[in-house]
Coordinates of C-alpha atoms in Angstrom, one line a residue:
X1 CA 74.9 164.0 8.2
X2 CA 74.5 164.8 12.1
X3 CA 75.9 168.6 13.0
X4 CA 77.8 167.3 16.1
X5 CA 81.9 167.7 16.7
X6 CA 82.7 166.0 20.0
X7 CA 85.8 168.5 19.4
X8 CA 84.6 171.4 19.4
X9 CA 81.2 171.0 21.7
X10 CA 83.3 169.8 24.6
X11 CA 85.1 171.9 27.2
X12 CA 89.2 172.1 25.8
X13 CA 90.5 170.8 29.4
X14 CA 88.0 167.8 29.3
X15 CA 89.1 166.6 25.7
X16 CA 92.8 166.7 27.4
X17 CA 92.1 164.1 30.3
X18 CA 93.3 160.6 29.9
X19 CA 91.2 158.4 31.3
X20 CA 93.0 156.7 34.7
X21 CA 95.5 154.4 35.0
X22 CA 97.1 152.1 37.5
X23 CA 100.3 149.5 37.3
X24 CA 97.2 146.8 37.3
X25 CA 96.4 148.0 33.9
X26 CA 99.3 146.4 32.1
X27 CA 99.6 142.9 33.5
X28 CA 97.2 140.7 34.1
X29 CA 96.1 139.6 37.5
X30 CA 95.4 135.4 37.2
X31 CA 94.7 135.9 41.4
X32 CA 98.3 134.7 42.0
X33 CA 100.1 138.4 41.6
X34 CA 101.1 140.3 44.8
X35 CA 99.9 143.7 44.9
X36 CA 102.5 146.2 46.6
X37 CA 101.1 149.1 43.8
X38 CA 97.9 150.8 45.5
X39 CA 99.1 151.4 49.2
X40 CA 95.9 149.0 50.2
X41 CA 95.9 147.3 53.6
X42 CA 96.6 144.0 52.6
X43 CA 95.0 142.0 56.2
X44 CA 91.9 143.1 54.9
X45 CA 88.3 145.3 56.4
X46 CA 88.0 145.0 59.6
X47 CA 84.6 143.7 59.5
X48 CA 82.9 139.7 59.1
X49 CA 83.4 137.6 56.5
X50 CA 79.7 136.3 56.6
X51 CA 77.7 139.7 56.3
X52 CA 74.3 139.3 56.7
X53 CA 70.8 141.1 56.4
X54 CA 69.1 142.8 59.1
X55 CA 68.7 140.2 62.5
X56 CA 70.9 137.8 61.0
X57 CA 72.7 137.4 63.9
X58 CA 76.2 136.8 62.1
X59 CA 77.9 139.7 65.0
X60 CA 78.5 142.3 61.7
X61 CA 77.3 144.9 60.0
X62 CA 73.5 145.0 60.0
X63 CA 73.1 145.7 56.1
X64 CA 69.1 146.2 55.8
X65 CA 68.8 144.4 52.5
X66 CA 65.2 145.5 52.0
X67 CA 65.7 149.1 52.6
X68 CA 67.7 149.6 49.5
X69 CA 64.9 150.6 47.8
X70 CA 64.6 153.9 50.3
X71 CA 67.3 156.7 49.5
X72 CA 70.3 156.8 52.2
X73 CA 70.2 159.4 54.8
X74 CA 71.7 162.3 53.3
X75 CA 73.2 163.6 56.5
X76 CA 75.1 160.6 57.9
X77 CA 75.5 162.7 61.0
X78 CA 75.9 159.5 63.3
X79 CA 78.5 158.3 61.0
X80 CA 79.9 161.4 61.4
X81 CA 80.1 161.1 65.2
X82 CA 81.6 158.0 65.4
X83 CA 84.8 159.8 63.2
X84 CA 84.7 162.8 65.7
X85 CA 84.9 160.3 68.5
X86 CA 87.6 158.9 66.8
X87 CA 89.9 161.9 65.8
X88 CA 88.5 164.3 69.0
X89 CA 92.6 163.8 71.0
X90 CA 92.8 166.9 72.7
X91 CA 96.5 166.7 71.0
X92 CA 96.0 170.0 69.5
X93 CA 93.4 171.9 71.3
X94 CA 91.0 171.4 74.1
X95 CA 87.8 171.6 72.1
X96 CA 85.4 168.9 70.5
X97 CA 85.4 167.9 67.1
X98 CA 81.2 167.5 66.2
X99 CA 79.1 166.5 63.2
X100 CA 79.1 170.3 61.8
X101 CA 83.3 170.0 61.6
X102 CA 82.5 167.0 58.5
X103 CA 81.9 166.5 55.3
X104 CA 81.9 163.0 54.1
X105 CA 82.5 162.0 50.1
X106 CA 82.9 159.2 48.3
X107 CA 86.5 159.1 49.1
X108 CA 88.3 161.9 49.7
X109 CA 88.5 162.4 45.8
X110 CA 85.4 163.8 45.9
X111 CA 86.4 166.6 49.0
X112 CA 89.7 167.1 46.5
X113 CA 87.2 168.0 43.7
X114 CA 84.4 170.1 45.8
X115 CA 86.7 172.3 47.6
X116 CA 88.3 173.5 44.1
X117 CA 84.3 174.0 43.3
X118 CA 83.5 175.9 46.2
X119 CA 85.9 178.2 46.3
X120 CA 88.1 178.3 42.4
X121 CA 86.3 180.8 39.5
X122 CA 87.6 178.4 36.6
X123 CA 89.8 180.2 33.9
X124 CA 91.3 182.4 37.0
X125 CA 92.2 181.3 40.3
X126 CA 95.0 178.6 40.8
X127 CA 95.6 176.4 43.5
X128 CA 99.4 175.9 45.1
X129 CA 101.0 172.3 45.0
X130 CA 104.4 170.8 46.3
X131 CA 105.5 167.8 44.2
X132 CA 106.1 165.5 44.4
X133 CA 102.4 164.2 45.8
X134 CA 99.5 163.2 45.1
X135 CA 97.7 163.5 40.9
X136 CA 94.4 163.7 42.0
X137 CA 95.1 167.5 42.9
X138 CA 96.6 168.9 39.5
X139 CA 94.4 166.2 37.9
X140 CA 90.6 168.3 39.6
X141 CA 92.6 171.9 38.9
X142 CA 92.7 170.3 34.9
X143 CA 88.8 169.5 35.1
X144 CA 87.8 172.4 37.5
X145 CA 89.8 174.6 34.9
X146 CA 92.3 175.9 37.5
X147 CA 95.7 176.3 37.1
X148 CA 98.3 174.8 39.5
X149 CA 101.3 176.7 41.3
X150 CA 104.1 174.6 41.8
X151 CA 106.5 174.5 44.9
X152 CA 108.4 171.5 44.9
X153 CA 109.4 170.1 48.6
X154 CA 112.7 169.6 49.8
X155 CA 115.1 167.3 48.5
X156 CA 114.8 163.5 49.7
X157 CA 114.8 162.6 52.6
X158 CA 113.3 165.2 54.2
X159 CA 110.3 165.7 52.0
X160 CA 109.3 168.9 53.6
X161 CA 107.6 172.1 52.7
X162 CA 109.9 174.6 51.6
X163 CA 108.4 177.4 53.9
X164 CA 110.0 180.7 52.6
X165 CA 109.0 180.0 49.0
X166 CA 105.6 178.8 49.8
X167 CA 105.0 182.0 51.5
X168 CA 106.8 184.1 49.2
X169 CA 104.1 182.5 46.2
X170 CA 101.2 183.1 48.5
X171 CA 102.4 186.9 49.3
X172 CA 103.5 188.0 45.5
X173 CA 101.6 185.0 43.0
X174 CA 98.0 186.1 42.4
X175 CA 94.4 184.0 42.9
X176 CA 95.8 181.2 45.0
X177 CA 93.0 179.9 46.5
X178 CA 93.9 176.4 47.9
X179 CA 97.2 174.7 49.0
X180 CA 97.3 171.3 49.0
X181 CA 99.7 169.5 51.4
X182 CA 99.6 165.3 51.7
X183 CA 101.1 164.1 54.8
X184 CA 102.0 161.7 55.3
X185 CA 103.0 162.1 51.7
X186 CA 102.6 160.0 48.6
X187 CA 104.7 158.9 47.3
X188 CA 106.9 160.1 50.0
X189 CA 105.7 157.9 53.2
X190 CA 107.2 161.7 54.7
X191 CA 105.4 163.5 57.6
X192 CA 104.5 167.3 57.1
X193 CA 106.3 169.4 60.4
X194 CA 103.2 170.7 62.5
X195 CA 105.2 174.0 62.9
X196 CA 105.2 174.8 59.1
X197 CA 101.4 174.3 57.8
X198 CA 101.3 176.7 60.8
X199 CA 103.4 179.1 59.5
X200 CA 101.6 178.6 55.9
X201 CA 98.2 179.1 58.6
X202 CA 99.8 182.8 60.2
X203 CA 100.3 184.5 56.5
X204 CA 99.1 187.8 57.3
X205 CA 97.8 188.9 54.0
X206 CA 96.6 185.3 51.8
X207 CA 93.1 184.7 51.2
X208 CA 92.9 181.3 50.9
X209 CA 92.4 177.3 52.6
X210 CA 95.4 175.4 53.7
X211 CA 94.0 171.1 53.0
X212 CA 96.6 168.6 54.8
X213 CA 95.5 165.4 53.1
X214 CA 95.4 162.8 55.4
X215 CA 94.9 159.1 53.6
X216 CA 97.7 157.5 55.8
X217 CA 97.8 159.6 59.1
X218 CA 96.9 155.8 60.7
X219 CA 100.1 154.7 60.2
X220 CA 102.1 157.5 61.4
X221 CA 102.9 158.3 65.2
X222 CA 100.0 158.6 67.8
X223 CA 98.5 161.7 67.8
X224 CA 99.8 163.4 64.3
X225 CA 96.7 164.4 63.0
X226 CA 95.8 168.0 62.8
X227 CA 92.3 167.0 62.9
X228 CA 90.7 168.8 65.9
X229 CA 93.2 171.5 64.7
X230 CA 90.4 172.4 62.6
X231 CA 88.9 174.1 65.8
X232 CA 91.2 176.5 65.5
X233 CA 92.0 178.1 62.3
X234 CA 88.8 179.3 60.1
X235 CA 90.0 178.0 56.8
X236 CA 92.1 174.8 57.4
X237 CA 90.6 171.5 56.2
X238 CA 91.9 167.9 57.1
X239 CA 90.8 165.2 54.3
X240 CA 90.8 161.3 55.7
X241 CA 89.8 158.2 54.3
X242 CA 88.6 155.3 55.5
X243 CA 90.6 153.0 52.2
X244 CA 93.8 152.7 53.4
X245 CA 94.7 151.4 57.5
X246 CA 91.0 150.4 58.1
X247 CA 91.4 148.6 54.8
X248 CA 87.9 149.5 53.5
X249 CA 89.2 150.7 49.5
X250 CA 86.2 149.4 48.0
X251 CA 83.7 151.1 49.7
X252 CA 84.7 154.5 48.7
X253 CA 84.5 156.9 52.2
X254 CA 86.6 159.8 52.9
X255 CA 86.1 162.8 54.7
X256 CA 87.0 166.4 55.5
X257 CA 87.4 168.2 59.0
X258 CA 87.1 171.5 59.0
X259 CA 85.3 174.6 60.7
X260 CA 81.9 174.8 60.7
X261 CA 81.3 177.3 58.2
X262 CA 83.4 175.7 55.9
X263 CA 81.9 172.3 56.3
X264 CA 78.1 174.2 55.7
X265 CA 79.2 175.1 52.2
X266 CA 80.9 171.3 51.4
X267 CA 77.6 169.8 52.6
X268 CA 75.3 172.5 50.4
X269 CA 77.6 171.4 47.2
X270 CA 77.2 167.3 47.7
X271 CA 75.2 165.3 45.8
X272 CA 71.6 164.3 48.7
X273 CA 73.0 161.0 49.2
X274 CA 76.6 160.9 48.2
X275 CA 77.2 157.5 50.4
X276 CA 74.9 154.7 50.5
X277 CA 73.1 152.8 52.8
X278 CA 75.4 149.9 52.8
X279 CA 78.2 152.0 52.6
X280 CA 77.0 153.9 55.8
X281 CA 77.0 150.5 57.9
X282 CA 80.2 149.2 57.1
X283 CA 81.8 152.3 58.1
X284 CA 80.6 152.0 61.3
X285 CA 81.1 149.1 62.5
X286 CA 84.6 149.4 61.0
X287 CA 84.1 153.0 63.8
X288 CA 82.6 151.1 66.0
X289 CA 84.7 148.9 69.1
X290 CA 85.2 145.5 67.1
X291 CA 85.9 147.3 64.1
X292 CA 88.2 149.6 65.8
X293 CA 90.4 146.5 67.5
X294 CA 90.9 144.9 64.3
X295 CA 91.8 147.8 62.4
X296 CA 94.4 148.5 65.1
X297 CA 95.8 145.0 65.2
X298 CA 96.0 144.6 61.9
X299 CA 98.3 148.1 61.5
X300 CA 100.4 146.8 64.1
X301 CA 100.9 143.5 61.8
X302 CA 101.9 145.8 58.7
X303 CA 104.0 148.5 60.7
X304 CA 106.3 145.5 61.8
X305 CA 106.7 143.9 58.2
X306 CA 107.2 147.9 57.5
X307 CA 110.0 147.7 60.0
X308 CA 111.2 144.5 58.3
X309 CA 111.6 146.1 55.1
X310 CA 113.7 148.8 55.9
X311 CA 115.5 146.3 58.2
X312 CA 116.3 143.7 55.0
X313 CA 115.8 146.0 51.9
X314 CA 119.1 147.4 52.3
X315 CA 121.2 144.3 52.3
X316 CA 119.7 143.3 48.7
X317 CA 122.0 144.5 46.5
X318 CA 120.9 147.3 43.8
X319 CA 118.6 148.9 46.6
X320 CA 119.6 152.3 47.3
X321 CA 118.7 154.4 50.0
X322 CA 115.0 155.0 51.4
X323 CA 114.4 158.2 49.6
X324 CA 111.1 159.2 51.9
X325 CA 110.0 158.3 55.2
X326 CA 108.5 155.6 57.2
X327 CA 104.8 157.3 58.1
X328 CA 102.5 155.1 55.9
X329 CA 102.3 151.9 54.7
X330 CA 104.3 152.3 51.9
X331 CA 108.0 153.0 51.4
X332 CA 110.2 154.5 48.7
X333 CA 113.4 153.5 47.2
X334 CA 115.9 154.1 44.8
X335 CA 117.1 151.3 42.8
X336 CA 120.9 152.1 41.2
X337 CA 122.7 150.7 38.1
X338 CA 126.0 149.2 38.1
X339 CA 128.3 152.4 39.2
X340 CA 125.2 152.4 41.8
X341 CA 123.7 155.2 40.6
X342 CA 120.1 155.6 40.9
X343 CA 118.6 155.2 37.8
X344 CA 114.9 154.9 35.8
X345 CA 116.5 153.0 33.1
X346 CA 117.3 150.4 36.5
X347 CA 113.9 150.8 38.3
X348 CA 111.9 151.2 35.2
X349 CA 113.4 147.1 33.9
X350 CA 113.0 146.2 37.6
X351 CA 109.6 147.4 37.7
X352 CA 108.5 145.2 35.0
X353 CA 110.6 142.5 35.7
X354 CA 108.6 141.8 38.8
X355 CA 104.8 142.1 37.3
X356 CA 106.1 140.4 34.1
X357 CA 108.3 136.9 35.4
X358 CA 107.8 137.1 39.5
X359 CA 104.2 137.5 39.9
X360 CA 104.6 141.1 42.2
X361 CA 103.2 144.7 41.5
X362 CA 104.6 147.7 42.2
X363 CA 104.9 151.2 41.7
X364 CA 107.5 152.8 39.4
X365 CA 108.1 156.5 40.5
X366 CA 111.0 157.5 39.0
X367 CA 109.4 160.6 36.5
X368 CA 108.1 162.3 39.7
X369 CA 110.0 166.0 41.3
X370 CA 112.6 164.3 43.4
X371 CA 112.1 160.3 42.7
X372 CA 114.8 159.5 40.3
X373 CA 115.2 155.8 40.0
X374 CA 112.6 155.3 43.0
X375 CA 110.3 152.5 43.6
X376 CA 107.3 152.8 45.5
X377 CA 106.7 149.3 47.1
X378 CA 103.4 149.1 49.3
X379 CA 104.2 147.4 52.5
X380 CA 101.7 144.0 52.1
X381 CA 101.8 140.6 54.7
X382 CA 104.3 139.0 56.4
X383 CA 103.9 136.2 53.3
X384 CA 103.8 138.9 50.4
X385 CA 106.8 140.7 51.8
X386 CA 108.9 137.4 52.2
X387 CA 107.7 136.8 48.1
X388 CA 108.5 140.1 47.4
X389 CA 112.2 140.3 48.9
X390 CA 113.4 137.1 47.0
X391 CA 111.6 138.6 43.7
X392 CA 113.7 141.7 44.2
X393 CA 116.9 140.0 44.8
X394 CA 116.0 138.0 41.5
X395 CA 114.3 140.9 39.3
X396 CA 117.4 143.2 40.6
X397 CA 120.4 140.5 39.4
X398 CA 119.1 140.1 35.9
X399 CA 118.7 143.8 35.0
X400 CA 121.9 144.6 36.0
X401 CA 123.6 141.5 34.8
X402 CA 124.7 140.1 37.9

């Protein structure tokens, strides 16, 4: 009999974790479902479908398939420069972003985790989050045995930072090392005010890092990104990803823009070869002239469908208010019961009926702070939005018994 006991050998905070689950785990996809649950870009990536190897003449990214026996570039300075070119807008500073401002990783999730490992002492330090917000901040904190301080956003529809309470917490709560702010928010879709973030950065005594997660920034108004603002603050980190507007969720590329000293720490901490050669080649093409042209055209089509949803959803009986903002590729809407009140019971039944009988998967968000009765709906293609609107009308009619 082996003396090994998993329950006493593993770390208690890890034993308490549950495997990641998404809405698609509950419903079998036969390839015909409309997937409006994960905030992906339904128009796809800005790369040709007929990719080839070196010298293939496909016109797309050159994937050196015969070079895959070699480890990839550990520094990725050429890729970083393309990201700098994209985000140096001079909207917030006259200074240029350089590769020394960047750390690239496996999605934004790697940066979230790396920042915790970089700045937080397990079992002692804490992070501050503002629910409703992206769930990986708290998951990564649990993995790293780091505590949570929660200061909710102001109520819908603004979902703005409660600046006085945040500043008070940073002044009075011990051992807060990082504040994670999501802008545009997930699941809110609301862009946080630059002035609110400035007030947090200007806290006179707090010694910590302000992280702004801009995964959805390309769907916000022009110049909304604060990426080049990191040149003005020693403790600001702005995270972005190619998973949303660029339609490249499958390659898992994220980036952290920050001051060179913090970037140096993150690059020292990361695994040596965390960005694969195919990922680098695909991302570099997407950030080049042809890729950017396609990405921006697809983004405009999604914004048109977002505006269509905002116009047509209120005409569907049983749909309540838009609970959040319009700065992302998804919308947060209330589902109403027969009495006209936002209802988690109604929203959950609608979510289930859409997936089980209509072939449309969205995301139930009613259990999150300030999101009573809400579904989060990813903006899809014109055809997908048409099918969704018809399915939602039918589902609400059936659930409400009308």
